[in-house]
Coordinates of C-alpha atoms and ligand atoms in Angstrom, one line a residue:
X1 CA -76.0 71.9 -35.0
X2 CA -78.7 69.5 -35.9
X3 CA -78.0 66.7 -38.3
X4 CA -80.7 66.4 -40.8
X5 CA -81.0 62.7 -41.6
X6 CA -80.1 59.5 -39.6
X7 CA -79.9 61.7 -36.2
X8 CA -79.7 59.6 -33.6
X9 CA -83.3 59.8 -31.1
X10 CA -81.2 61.7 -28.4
X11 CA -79.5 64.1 -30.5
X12 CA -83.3 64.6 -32.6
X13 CA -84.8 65.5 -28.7
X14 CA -82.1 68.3 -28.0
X15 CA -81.9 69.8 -31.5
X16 CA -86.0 70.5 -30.2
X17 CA -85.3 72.4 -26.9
X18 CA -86.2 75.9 -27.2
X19 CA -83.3 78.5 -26.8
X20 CA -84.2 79.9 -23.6
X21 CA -84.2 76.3 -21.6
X22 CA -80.9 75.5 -23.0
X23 CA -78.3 74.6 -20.0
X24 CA -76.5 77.9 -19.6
X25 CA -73.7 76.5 -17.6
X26 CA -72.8 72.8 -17.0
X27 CA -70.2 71.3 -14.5
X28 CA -68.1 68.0 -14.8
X29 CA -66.9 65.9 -12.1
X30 CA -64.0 64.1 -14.1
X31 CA -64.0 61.0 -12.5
X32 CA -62.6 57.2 -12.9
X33 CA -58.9 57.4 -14.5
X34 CA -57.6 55.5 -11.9
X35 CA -60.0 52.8 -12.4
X36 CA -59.5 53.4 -16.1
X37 CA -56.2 52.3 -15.8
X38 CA -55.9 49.8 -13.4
X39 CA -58.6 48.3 -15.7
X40 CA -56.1 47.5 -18.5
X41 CA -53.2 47.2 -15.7
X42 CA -51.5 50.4 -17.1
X43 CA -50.1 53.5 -14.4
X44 CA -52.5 55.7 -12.7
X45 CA -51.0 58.3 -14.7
X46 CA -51.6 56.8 -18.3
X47 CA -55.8 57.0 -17.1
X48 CA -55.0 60.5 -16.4
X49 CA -53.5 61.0 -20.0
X50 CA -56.4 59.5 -21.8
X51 CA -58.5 61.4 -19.2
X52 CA -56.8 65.0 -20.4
X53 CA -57.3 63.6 -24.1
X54 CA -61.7 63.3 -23.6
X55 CA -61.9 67.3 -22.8
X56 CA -61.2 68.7 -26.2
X57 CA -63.8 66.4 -27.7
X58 CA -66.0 67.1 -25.1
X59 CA -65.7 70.8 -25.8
X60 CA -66.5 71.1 -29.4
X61 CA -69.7 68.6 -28.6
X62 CA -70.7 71.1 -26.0
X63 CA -70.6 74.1 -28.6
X64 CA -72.8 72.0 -31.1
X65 CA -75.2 71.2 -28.7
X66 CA -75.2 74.6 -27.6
X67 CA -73.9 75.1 -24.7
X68 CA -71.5 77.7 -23.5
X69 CA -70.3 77.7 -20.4
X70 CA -68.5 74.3 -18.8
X71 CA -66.5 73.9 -15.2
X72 CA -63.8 70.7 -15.1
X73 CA -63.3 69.4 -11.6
X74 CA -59.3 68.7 -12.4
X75 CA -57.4 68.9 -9.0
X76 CA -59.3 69.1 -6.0
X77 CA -57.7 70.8 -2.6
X78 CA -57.7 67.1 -1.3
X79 CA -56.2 65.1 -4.2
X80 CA -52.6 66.6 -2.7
X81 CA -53.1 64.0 -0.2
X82 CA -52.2 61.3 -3.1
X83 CA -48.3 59.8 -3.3
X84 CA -46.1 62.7 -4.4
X85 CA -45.2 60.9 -8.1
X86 CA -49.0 61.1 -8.9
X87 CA -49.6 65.0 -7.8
X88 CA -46.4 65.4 -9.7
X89 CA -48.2 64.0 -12.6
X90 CA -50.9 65.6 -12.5
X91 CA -49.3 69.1 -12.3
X92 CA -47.0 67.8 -15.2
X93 CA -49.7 67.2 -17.3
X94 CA -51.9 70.4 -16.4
X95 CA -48.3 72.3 -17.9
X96 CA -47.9 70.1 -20.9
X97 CA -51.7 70.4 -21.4
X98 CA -51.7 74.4 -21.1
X99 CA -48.9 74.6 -23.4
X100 CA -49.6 72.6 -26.1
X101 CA -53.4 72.4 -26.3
X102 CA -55.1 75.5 -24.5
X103 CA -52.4 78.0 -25.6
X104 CA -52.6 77.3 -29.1
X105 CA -56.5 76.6 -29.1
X106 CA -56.8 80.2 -27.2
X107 CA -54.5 81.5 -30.0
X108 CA -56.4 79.6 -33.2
X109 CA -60.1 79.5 -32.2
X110 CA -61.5 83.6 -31.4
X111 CA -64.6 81.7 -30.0
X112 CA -62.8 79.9 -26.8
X113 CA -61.4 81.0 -23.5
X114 CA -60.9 79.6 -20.1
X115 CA -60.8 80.9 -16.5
X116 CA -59.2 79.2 -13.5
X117 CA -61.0 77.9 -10.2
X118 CA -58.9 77.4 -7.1
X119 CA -56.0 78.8 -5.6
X120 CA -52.9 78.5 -8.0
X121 CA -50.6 80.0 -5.2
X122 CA -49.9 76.3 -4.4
X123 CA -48.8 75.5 -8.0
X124 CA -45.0 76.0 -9.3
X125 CA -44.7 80.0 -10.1
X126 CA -44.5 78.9 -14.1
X127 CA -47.3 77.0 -13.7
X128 CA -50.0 79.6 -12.5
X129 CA -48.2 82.0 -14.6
X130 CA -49.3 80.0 -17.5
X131 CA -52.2 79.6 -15.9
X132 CA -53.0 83.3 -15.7
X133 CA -51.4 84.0 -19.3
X134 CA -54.1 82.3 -20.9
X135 CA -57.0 83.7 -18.7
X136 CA -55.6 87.1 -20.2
X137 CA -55.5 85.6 -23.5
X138 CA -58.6 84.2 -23.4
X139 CA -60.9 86.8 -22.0
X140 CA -64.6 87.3 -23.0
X141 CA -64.9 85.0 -25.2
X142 CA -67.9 83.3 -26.4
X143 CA -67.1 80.3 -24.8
X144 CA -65.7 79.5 -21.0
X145 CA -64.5 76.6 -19.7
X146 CA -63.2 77.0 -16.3
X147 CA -60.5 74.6 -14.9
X148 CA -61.4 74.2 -11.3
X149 CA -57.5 73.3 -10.0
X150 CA -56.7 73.1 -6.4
X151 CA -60.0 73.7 -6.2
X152 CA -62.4 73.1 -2.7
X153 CA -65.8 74.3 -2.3
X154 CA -64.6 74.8 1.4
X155 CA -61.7 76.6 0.7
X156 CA -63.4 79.3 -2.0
X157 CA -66.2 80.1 0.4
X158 CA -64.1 81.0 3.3
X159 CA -61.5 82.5 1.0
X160 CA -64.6 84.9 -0.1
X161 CA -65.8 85.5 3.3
X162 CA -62.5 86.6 4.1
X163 CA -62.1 88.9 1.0
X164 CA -65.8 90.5 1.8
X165 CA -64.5 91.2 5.2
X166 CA -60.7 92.7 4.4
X167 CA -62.9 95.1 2.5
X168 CA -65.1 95.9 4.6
X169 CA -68.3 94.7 3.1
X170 CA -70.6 93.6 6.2
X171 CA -73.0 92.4 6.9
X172 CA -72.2 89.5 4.1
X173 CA -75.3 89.0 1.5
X174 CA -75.1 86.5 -1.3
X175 CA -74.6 88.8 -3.6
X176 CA -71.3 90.3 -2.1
X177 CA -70.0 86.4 -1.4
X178 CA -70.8 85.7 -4.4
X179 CA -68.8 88.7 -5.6
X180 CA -65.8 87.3 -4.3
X181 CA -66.1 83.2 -5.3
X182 CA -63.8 82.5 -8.0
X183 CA -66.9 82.0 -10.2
X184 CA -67.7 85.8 -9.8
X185 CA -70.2 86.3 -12.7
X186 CA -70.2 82.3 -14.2
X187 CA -73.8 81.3 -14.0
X188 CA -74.2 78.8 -11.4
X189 CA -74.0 75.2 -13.1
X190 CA -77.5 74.2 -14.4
X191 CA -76.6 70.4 -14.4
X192 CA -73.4 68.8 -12.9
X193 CA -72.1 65.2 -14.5
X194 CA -69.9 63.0 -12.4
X195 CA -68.9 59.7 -14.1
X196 CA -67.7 56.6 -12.5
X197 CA -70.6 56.1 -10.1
X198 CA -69.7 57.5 -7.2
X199 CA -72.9 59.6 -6.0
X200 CA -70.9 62.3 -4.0
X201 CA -70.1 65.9 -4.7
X202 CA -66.4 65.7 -3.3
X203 CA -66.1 69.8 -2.8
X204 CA -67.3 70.6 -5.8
X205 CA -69.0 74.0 -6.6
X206 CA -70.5 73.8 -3.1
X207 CA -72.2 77.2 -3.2
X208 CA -73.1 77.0 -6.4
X209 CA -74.2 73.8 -6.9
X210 CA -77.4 74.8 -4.8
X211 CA -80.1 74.2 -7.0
X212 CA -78.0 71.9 -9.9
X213 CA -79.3 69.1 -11.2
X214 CA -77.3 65.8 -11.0
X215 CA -75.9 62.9 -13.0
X216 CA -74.3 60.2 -12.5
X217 CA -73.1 57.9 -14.4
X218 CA -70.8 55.0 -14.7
X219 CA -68.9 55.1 -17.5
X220 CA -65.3 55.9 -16.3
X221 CA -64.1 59.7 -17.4
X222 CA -61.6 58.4 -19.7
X223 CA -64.5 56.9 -22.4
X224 CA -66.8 59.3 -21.9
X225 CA -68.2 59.7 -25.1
X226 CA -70.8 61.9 -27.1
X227 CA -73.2 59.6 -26.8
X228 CA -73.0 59.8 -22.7
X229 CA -73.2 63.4 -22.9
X230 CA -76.3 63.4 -25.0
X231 CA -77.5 61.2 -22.4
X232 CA -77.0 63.4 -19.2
X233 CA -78.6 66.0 -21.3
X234 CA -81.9 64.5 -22.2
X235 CA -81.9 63.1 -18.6
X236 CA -81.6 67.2 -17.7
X237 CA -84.1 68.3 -20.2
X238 CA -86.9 65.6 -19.3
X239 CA -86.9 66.9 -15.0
X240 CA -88.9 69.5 -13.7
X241 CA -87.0 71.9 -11.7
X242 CA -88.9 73.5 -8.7
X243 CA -86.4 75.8 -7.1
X244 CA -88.7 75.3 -3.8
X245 CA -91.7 76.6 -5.6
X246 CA -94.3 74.6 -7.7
X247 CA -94.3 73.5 -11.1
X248 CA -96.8 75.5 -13.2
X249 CA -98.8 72.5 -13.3
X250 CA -98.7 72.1 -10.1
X251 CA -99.3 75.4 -8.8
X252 CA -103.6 74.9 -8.3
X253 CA -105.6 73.5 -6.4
Ligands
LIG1 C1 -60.1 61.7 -11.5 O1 -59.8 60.3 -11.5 C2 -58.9 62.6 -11.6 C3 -58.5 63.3 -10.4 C4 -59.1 63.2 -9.2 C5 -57.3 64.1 -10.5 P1 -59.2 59.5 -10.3 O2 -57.8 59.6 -10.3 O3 -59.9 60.0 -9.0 O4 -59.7 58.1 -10.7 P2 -60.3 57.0 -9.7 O5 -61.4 57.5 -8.9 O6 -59.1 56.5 -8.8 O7 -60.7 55.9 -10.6
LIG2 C1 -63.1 64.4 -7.3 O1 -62.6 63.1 -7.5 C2 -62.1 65.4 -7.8 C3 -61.8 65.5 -9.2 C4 -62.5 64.8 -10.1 C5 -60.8 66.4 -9.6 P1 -61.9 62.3 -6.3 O2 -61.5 61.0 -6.9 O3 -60.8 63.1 -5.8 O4 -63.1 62.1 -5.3 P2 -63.3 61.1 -4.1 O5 -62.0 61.1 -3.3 O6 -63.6 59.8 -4.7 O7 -64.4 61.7 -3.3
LIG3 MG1 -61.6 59.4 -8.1

């Protein structure tokens, strides 16, 4: 919602964007808790924790500013290749996280739901079951914010190819792959953020991300802040986006 007086410049240009160029789906690359933590000489695991504790924030900015769709890059297919007492960390913390924050946000907010990206058949049964439970629990609501865990851009392509093809549905089109990608009817994401600088897309959304516009930026994912999303969003709002084609004022002679 727009505040009235004393808005800062940033948040004044988004409260202006017309409805129908609003970002209909956004993507996060949650970068930099390691660096986060090594930073203040604290345990991987403790930038993790203050990583987990950005996303709520993050979520109720994201509804003011209008935007209703969001993807989290948590747990990629590759981050298994980490020391065991970190992956068993981080699957810790996705457990604790489900249980005491999604559940009970699913349960108390009729506005919010999430969906999961990746293959959970590598999680503890309790895990995805929780997992799943709240996808039920959650289901077409207003808002989405898919948790892309064990997630590879690799890995859901091929594991769509090879659905289209069990089933018989060949010659493959986009639209039947895209049928089968775990973001089966999640608009593609309109801008992707990845904080702490690295300029890489590490598996993520790699159909999808197509046409996406990028950001980086530095600050590590543990402080990003309101401010840094209102940032990447004017950044989004000021480029042209060609798709291949022309700009309309670009499009004569
Ligand atoms: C992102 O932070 C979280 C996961 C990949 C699970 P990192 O743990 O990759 O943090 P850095 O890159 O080491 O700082
Ligand atoms: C990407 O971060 C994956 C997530 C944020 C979950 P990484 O830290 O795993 O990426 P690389 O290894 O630097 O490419
Ligand atoms: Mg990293």
């Amino acid at each position: 919602m727009a505040k009235a007086k004393n808005q800062p410049e940033g948040e004044a240009f988004l409260a202006a964007i017309p409805e129908e160029k609003k970002i209909r789906s956004l993507g996060v690359i949650m970068d930099g808790n390691g660096r986060w933590a090594k930073a203040r000489a604290l345990p991987r695991t403790a930038g993790h924790i203050a990583g987990a504790k950005v996303v709520p924030r993050l979520i109720g900015d994201l509804r003011e500013l209008g935007v209703r769709t969001v993807t989290l890059y948590a747990f990629s297919t590759e981050n298994w290749k980490r020391p065991k007492p970190e992956v068993d960390a981080l699957m810790g913390l996705l457990a604790r996280y489900m249980k005491e924050v999604v559940i009970p946000k699913i349960e108390s907010d009729p506005g919010f739901g999430v969906r999961f990206l990746g293959d959970l058949g590598k999680l503890s049964p309790d895990l995805a079951d929780l997992c799943r439970r709240a996808e039920r629990m959650g289901q077409g609501r207003e808002f989405l914010c898919n948790i892309a865990f064990n997630y590879g851009g690799r890995e859901e392509i091929l594991h769509a190819a090879n659905e289209a093809i069990a089933a018989g549905e060949l010659p493959l089109t986009e639209e039947i792959l895209e049928r089968h990608l775990y973001t089966a009817g999640i608009p593609d994401p309109d801008l992707i953020i990845r904080t702490a600088g690295e300029s890489r897309l590490s598996g993520f959304l790699l159909w999808q991300a197509a046409y996406s516009e990028i950001y980086i930026t530095k600050t590590l994912w543990p402080d990003f802040s309101r401010e840094d999303l209102v940032a990447a969003l004017c950044d989004y709002y000021r480029r042209t986006r060609r798709f291949g084609g022309l700009a309309p004022e670009e499009g004569s002679l």
